[in-house]
C-alpha positions as a LaTeX table, in Angstrom:
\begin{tabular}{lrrr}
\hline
Residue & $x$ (\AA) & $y$ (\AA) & $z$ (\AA) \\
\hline
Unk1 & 100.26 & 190.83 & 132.42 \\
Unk2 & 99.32 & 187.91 & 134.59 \\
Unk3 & 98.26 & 184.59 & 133.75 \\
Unk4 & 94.00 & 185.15 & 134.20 \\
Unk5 & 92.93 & 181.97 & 135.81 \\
Unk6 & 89.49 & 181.86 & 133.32 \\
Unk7 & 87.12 & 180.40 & 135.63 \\
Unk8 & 84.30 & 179.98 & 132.99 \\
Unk9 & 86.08 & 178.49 & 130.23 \\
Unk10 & 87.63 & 175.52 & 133.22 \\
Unk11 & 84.18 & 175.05 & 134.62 \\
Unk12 & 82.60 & 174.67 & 130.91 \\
Unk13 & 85.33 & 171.82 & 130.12 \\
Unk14 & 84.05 & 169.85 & 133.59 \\
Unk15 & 80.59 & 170.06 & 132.63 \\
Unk16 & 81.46 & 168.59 & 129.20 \\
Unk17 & 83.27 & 166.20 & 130.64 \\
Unk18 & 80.84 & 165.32 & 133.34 \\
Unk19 & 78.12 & 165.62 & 130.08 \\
Unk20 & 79.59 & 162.40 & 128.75 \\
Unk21 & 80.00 & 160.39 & 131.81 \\
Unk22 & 76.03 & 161.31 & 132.72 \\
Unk23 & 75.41 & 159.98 & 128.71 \\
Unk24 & 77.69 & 156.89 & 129.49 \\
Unk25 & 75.48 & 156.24 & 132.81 \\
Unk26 & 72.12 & 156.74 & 131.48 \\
Unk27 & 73.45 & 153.38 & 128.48 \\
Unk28 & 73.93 & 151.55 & 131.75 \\
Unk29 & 70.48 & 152.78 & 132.93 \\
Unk30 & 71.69 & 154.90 & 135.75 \\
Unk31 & 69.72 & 158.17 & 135.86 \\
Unk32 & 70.88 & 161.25 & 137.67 \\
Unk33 & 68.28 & 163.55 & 139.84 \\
Unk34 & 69.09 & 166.46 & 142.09 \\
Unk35 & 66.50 & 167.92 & 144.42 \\
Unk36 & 66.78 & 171.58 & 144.73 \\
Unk37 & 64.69 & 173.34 & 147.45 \\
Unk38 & 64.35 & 177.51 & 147.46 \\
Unk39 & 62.68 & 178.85 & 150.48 \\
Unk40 & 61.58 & 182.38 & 149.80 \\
Unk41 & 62.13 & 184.31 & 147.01 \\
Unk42 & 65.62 & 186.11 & 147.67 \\
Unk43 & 66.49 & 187.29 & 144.05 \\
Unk44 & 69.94 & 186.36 & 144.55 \\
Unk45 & 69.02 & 182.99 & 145.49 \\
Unk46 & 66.49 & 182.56 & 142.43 \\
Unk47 & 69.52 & 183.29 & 140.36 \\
Unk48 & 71.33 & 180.87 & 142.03 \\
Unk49 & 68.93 & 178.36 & 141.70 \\
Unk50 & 68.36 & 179.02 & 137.93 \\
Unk51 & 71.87 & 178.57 & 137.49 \\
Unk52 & 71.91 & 174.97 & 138.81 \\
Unk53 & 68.94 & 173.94 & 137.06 \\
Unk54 & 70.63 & 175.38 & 133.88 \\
Unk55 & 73.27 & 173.07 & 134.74 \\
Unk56 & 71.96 & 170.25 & 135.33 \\
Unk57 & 69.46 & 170.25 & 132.01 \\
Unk58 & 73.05 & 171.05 & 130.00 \\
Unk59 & 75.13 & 167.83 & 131.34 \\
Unk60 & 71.64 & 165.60 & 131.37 \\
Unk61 & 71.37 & 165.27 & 135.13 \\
Unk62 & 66.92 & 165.74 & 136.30 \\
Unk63 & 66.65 & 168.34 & 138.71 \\
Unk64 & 63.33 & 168.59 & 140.79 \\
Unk65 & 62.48 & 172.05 & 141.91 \\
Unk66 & 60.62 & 172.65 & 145.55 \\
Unk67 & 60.14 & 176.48 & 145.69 \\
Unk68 & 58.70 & 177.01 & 149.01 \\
Unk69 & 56.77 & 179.86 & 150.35 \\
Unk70 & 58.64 & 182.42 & 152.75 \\
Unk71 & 56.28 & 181.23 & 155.51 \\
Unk72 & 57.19 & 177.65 & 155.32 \\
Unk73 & 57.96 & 176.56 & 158.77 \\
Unk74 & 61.12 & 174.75 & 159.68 \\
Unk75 & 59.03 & 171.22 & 160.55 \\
Unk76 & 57.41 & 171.70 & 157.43 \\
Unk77 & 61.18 & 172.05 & 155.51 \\
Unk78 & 62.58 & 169.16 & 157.56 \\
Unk79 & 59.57 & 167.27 & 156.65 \\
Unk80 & 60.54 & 167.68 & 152.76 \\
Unk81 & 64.01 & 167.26 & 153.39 \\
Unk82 & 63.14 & 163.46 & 155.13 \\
Unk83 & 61.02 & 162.73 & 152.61 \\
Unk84 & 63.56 & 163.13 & 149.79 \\
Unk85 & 66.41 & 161.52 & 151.64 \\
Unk86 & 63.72 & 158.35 & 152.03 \\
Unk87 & 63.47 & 158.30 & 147.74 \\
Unk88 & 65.79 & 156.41 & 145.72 \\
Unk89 & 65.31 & 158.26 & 142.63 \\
Unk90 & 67.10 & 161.44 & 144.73 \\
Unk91 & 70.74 & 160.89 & 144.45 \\
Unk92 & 71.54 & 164.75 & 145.84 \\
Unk93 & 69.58 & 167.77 & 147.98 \\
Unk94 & 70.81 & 170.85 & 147.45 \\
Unk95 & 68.87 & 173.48 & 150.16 \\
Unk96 & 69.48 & 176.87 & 149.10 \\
Unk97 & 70.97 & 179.24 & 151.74 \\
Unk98 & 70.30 & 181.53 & 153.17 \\
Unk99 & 66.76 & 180.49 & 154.32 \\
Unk100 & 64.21 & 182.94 & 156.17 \\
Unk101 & 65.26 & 183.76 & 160.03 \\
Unk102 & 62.39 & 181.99 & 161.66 \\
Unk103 & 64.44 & 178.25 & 160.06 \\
Unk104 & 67.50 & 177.28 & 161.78 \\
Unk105 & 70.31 & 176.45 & 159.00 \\
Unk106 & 72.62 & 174.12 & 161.07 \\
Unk107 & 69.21 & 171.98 & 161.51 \\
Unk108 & 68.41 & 171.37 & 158.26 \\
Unk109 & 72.09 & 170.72 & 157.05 \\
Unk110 & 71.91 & 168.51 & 159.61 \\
Unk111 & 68.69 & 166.19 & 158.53 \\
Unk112 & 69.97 & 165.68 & 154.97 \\
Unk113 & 71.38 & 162.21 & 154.19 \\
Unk114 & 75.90 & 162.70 & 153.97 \\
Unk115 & 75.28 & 159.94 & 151.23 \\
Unk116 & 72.92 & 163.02 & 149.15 \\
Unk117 & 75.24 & 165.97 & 150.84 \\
Unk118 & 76.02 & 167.36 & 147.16 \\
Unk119 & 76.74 & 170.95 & 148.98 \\
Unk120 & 79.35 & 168.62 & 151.45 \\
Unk121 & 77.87 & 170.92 & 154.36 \\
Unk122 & 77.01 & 168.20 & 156.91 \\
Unk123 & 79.18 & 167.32 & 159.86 \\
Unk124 & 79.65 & 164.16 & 158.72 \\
Unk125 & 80.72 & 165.60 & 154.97 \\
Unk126 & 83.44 & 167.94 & 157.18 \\
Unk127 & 84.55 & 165.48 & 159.13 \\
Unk128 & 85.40 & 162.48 & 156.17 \\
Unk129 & 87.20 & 165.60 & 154.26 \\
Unk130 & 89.07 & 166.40 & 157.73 \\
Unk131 & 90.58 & 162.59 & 158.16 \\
Unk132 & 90.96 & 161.90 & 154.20 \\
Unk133 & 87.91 & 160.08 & 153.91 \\
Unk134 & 86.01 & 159.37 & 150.83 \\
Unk135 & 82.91 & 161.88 & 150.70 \\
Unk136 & 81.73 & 165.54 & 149.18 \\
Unk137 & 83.84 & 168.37 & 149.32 \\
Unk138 & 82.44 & 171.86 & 149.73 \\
Unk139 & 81.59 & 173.32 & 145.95 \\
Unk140 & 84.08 & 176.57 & 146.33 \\
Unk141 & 87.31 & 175.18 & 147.73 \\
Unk142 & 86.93 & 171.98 & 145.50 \\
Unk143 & 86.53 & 174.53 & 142.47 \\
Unk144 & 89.72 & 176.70 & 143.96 \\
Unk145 & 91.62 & 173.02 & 144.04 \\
Unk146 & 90.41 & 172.61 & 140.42 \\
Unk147 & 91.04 & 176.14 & 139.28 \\
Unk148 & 94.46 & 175.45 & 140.38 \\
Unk149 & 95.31 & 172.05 & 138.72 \\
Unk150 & 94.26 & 173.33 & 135.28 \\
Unk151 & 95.83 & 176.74 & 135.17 \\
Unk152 & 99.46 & 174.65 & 135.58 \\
Unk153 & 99.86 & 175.92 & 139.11 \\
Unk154 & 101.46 & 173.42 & 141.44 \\
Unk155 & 100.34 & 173.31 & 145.02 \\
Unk156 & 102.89 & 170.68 & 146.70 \\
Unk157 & 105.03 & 172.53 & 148.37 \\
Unk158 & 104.06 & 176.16 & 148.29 \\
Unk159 & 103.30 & 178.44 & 151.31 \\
Unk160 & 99.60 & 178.93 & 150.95 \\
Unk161 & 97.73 & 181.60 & 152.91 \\
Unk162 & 93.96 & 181.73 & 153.29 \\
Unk163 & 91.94 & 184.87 & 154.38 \\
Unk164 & 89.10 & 183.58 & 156.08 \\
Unk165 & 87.78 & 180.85 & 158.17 \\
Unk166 & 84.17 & 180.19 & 157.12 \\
Unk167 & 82.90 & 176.90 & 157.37 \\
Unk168 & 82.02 & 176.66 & 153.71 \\
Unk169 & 85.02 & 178.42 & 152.16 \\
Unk170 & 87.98 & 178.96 & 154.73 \\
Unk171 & 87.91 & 176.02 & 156.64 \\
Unk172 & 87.17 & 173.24 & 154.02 \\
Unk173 & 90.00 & 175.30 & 151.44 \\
Unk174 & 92.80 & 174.51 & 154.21 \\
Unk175 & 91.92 & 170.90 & 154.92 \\
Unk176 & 92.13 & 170.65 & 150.40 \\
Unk177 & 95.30 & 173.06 & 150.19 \\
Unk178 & 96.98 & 170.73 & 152.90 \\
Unk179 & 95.92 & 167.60 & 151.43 \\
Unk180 & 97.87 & 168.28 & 147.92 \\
Unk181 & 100.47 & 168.66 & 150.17 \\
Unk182 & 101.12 & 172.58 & 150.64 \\
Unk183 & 102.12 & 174.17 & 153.88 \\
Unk184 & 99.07 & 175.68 & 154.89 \\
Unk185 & 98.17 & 179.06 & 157.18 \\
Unk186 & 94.63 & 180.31 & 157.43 \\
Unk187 & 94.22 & 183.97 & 159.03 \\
Unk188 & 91.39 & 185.97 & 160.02 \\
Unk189 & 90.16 & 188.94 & 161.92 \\
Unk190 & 92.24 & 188.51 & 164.34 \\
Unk191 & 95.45 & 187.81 & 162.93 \\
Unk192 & 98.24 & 190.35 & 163.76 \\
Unk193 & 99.70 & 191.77 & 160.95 \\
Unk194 & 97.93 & 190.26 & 158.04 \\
Unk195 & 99.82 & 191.58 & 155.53 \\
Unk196 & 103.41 & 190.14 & 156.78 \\
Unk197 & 101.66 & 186.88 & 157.16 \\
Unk198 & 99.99 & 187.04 & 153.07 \\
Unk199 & 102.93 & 188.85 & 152.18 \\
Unk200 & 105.00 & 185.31 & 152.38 \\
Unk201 & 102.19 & 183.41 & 150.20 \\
Unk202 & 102.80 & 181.79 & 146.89 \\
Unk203 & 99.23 & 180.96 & 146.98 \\
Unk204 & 96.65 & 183.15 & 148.28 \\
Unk205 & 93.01 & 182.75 & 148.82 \\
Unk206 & 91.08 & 185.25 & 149.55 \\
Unk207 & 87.30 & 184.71 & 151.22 \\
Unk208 & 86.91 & 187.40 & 153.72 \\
Unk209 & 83.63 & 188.96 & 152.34 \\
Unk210 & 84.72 & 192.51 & 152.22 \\
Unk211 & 85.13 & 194.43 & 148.83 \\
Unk212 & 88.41 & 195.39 & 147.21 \\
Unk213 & 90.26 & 194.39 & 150.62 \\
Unk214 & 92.99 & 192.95 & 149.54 \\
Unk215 & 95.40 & 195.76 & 147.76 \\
Unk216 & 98.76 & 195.05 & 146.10 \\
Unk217 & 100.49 & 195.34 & 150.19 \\
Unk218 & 99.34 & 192.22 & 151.10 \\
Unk219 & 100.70 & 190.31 & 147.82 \\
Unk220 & 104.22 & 188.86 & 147.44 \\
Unk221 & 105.64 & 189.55 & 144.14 \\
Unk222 & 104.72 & 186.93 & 141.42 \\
Unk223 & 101.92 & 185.06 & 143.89 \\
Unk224 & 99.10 & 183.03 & 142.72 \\
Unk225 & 95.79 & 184.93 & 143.81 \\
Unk226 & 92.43 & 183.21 & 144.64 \\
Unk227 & 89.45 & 185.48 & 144.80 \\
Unk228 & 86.25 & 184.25 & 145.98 \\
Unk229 & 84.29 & 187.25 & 147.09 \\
Unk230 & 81.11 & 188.53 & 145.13 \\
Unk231 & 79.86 & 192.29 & 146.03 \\
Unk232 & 78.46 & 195.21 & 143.99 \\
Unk233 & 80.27 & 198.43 & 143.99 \\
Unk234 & 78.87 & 201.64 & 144.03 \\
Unk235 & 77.97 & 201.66 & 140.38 \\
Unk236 & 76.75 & 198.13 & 141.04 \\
Unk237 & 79.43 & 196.50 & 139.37 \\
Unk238 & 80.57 & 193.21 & 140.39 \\
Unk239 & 84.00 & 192.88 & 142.43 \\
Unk240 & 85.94 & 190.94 & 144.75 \\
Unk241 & 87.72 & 190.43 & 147.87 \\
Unk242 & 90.70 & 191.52 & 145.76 \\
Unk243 & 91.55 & 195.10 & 144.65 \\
Unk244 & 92.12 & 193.63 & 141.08 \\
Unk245 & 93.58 & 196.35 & 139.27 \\
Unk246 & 95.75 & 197.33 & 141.97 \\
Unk247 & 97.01 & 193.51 & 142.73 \\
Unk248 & 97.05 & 192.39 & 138.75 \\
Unk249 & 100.61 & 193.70 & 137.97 \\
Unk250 & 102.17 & 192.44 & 140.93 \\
Unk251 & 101.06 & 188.45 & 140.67 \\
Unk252 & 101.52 & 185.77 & 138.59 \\
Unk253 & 98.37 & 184.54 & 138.19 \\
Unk254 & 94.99 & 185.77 & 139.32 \\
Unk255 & 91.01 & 185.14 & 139.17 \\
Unk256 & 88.94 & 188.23 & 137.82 \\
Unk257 & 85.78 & 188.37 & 139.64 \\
Unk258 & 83.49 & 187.55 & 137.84 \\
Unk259 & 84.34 & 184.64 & 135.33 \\
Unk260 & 86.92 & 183.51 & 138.01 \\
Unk261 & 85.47 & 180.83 & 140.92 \\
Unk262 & 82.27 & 181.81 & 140.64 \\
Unk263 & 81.05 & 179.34 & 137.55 \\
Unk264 & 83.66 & 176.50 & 139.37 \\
Unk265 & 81.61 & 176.34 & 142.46 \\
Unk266 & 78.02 & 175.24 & 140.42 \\
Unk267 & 80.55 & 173.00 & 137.98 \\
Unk268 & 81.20 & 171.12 & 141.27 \\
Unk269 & 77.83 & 171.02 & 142.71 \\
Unk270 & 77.31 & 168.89 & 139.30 \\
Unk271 & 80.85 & 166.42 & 139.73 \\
Unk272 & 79.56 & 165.84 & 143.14 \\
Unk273 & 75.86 & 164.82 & 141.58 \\
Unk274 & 77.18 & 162.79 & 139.67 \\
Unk275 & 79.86 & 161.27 & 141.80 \\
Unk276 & 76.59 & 160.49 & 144.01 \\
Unk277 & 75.24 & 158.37 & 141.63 \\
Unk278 & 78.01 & 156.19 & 141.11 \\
Unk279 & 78.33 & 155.39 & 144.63 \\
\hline
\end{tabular}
């Protein structure tokens, strides 16, 4: 059997760590508020959203709640969004994606303060982690990175293959992967011969967004798989980028979907809340 990389049991020990620094602040009378704004009523969202509140009420950080009506108009959001960069008791924004068609995304990343970026969507977030500079990280690849360190798995040095080249997940994960110092390849849909290229990886992430893609072909013998897809099957069971029973006796480590990235990327949300109020 493979080592299970146990995603819930490594995001419950940051939270408890993150627990007592937030109790160690609040004796030096620094208080920790996140600003969370839900536009529409998507029931995956409202689970998100729950989730993070959840979060931050368990490590002691105040989260503020704006749950907007579907027909909230994008001046209206960017509005809000100006507002709370303008208030000093805000140290993060968090806007839920995705929002309603009629509201342009890329704008309202765009209008929220980098100093309050807690997702680390904006431009200026990208471009700090793209030269090495100090500022937020993306919530999933900084959970991967994190999932990684505490499982034992060393990075420096390793051929690392991502699948995927999203600007939250793929993207961000290469810039992190090639930072601790591994030799980095990101593919996509238009990479010839996937599986000779993710056939060579000791590490492989996988955030393509289609179920159960990833089979035990694409997998060198005793790699380290990442999976950070989220779908229901047909008997709407969760599952993952990654074909998990047909991959799990070929690796060396793996990430079950779920209990595997999924609780990291919220645990992150809350290091990068609190790392906000510290600066």
């Amino acid at each position: 059997m493979p080592q299970l990389i146990d995603g819930k049991k490594i995001a419950a020990e940051i939270k408890d760590e993150l627990k007592e620094k937030v109790s160690k602040l609040k004796e030096e009378g620094i208080h920790i508020c996140l600003a969370v704004i839900q536009v529409g009523d998507d029931p995956a969202s409202s689970i998100y959203v729950n989730n993070k509140k959840k979060a931050c009420a368990y490590i002691g950080i105040e989260s503020l709640a704006y749950e907007l009506p579907e027909e909230t108009t994008q001046e209206e959001l960017v509005s809000l969004v100006q507002k709370l960069n303008g208030d000093a008791k805000v140290n993060g924004i968090l806007v839920q994606l995705p929002l309603p068609d009629h509201i342009d995304a890329d704008a309202i990343i765009r209008t929220i303060s980098p100093d309050k970026d807690v997702d680390g969507f904006h431009p200026e977030s990208v471009g700090r982690l793209c030269i090495g500079a100090e500022g937020f990280v993306s919530c999933t690849p900084a959970g991967v990175i994190q999932l990684l360190k505490r499982s034992g798995i060393g990075i420096a040095g390793k051929e690392c293959v991502v699948i995927g080249r999203s600007n939250i997940v793929g993207k961000p994960m290469s810039i992190l992967l090639l930072r601790e110092n591994g030799t980095v390849t990101i593919t996509h849909s238009r990479t010839e011969d996937l599986k000779k290229v993710t056939g060579r990886a000791d590490i492989l992430v996988v955030a393509i967004g289609r179920p159960k893609f990833v089979t035990k072909d694409f997998v060198k013998a005793g790699a380290v798989v990442i999976d950070v897809g989220m779908h229901r099957n047909a008997d709407n069971k969760l599952c993952g980028d990654v074909d998990f029973e047909d991959v799990k006796d070929k690796v060396s480590a793996i990430t079950p979907v779920p209990g595997g990235v999924g609780p990291m990327t919220i645990a992150m949300l809350m290091y990068n809340c609190v790392r906000a109020a510290m600066k």
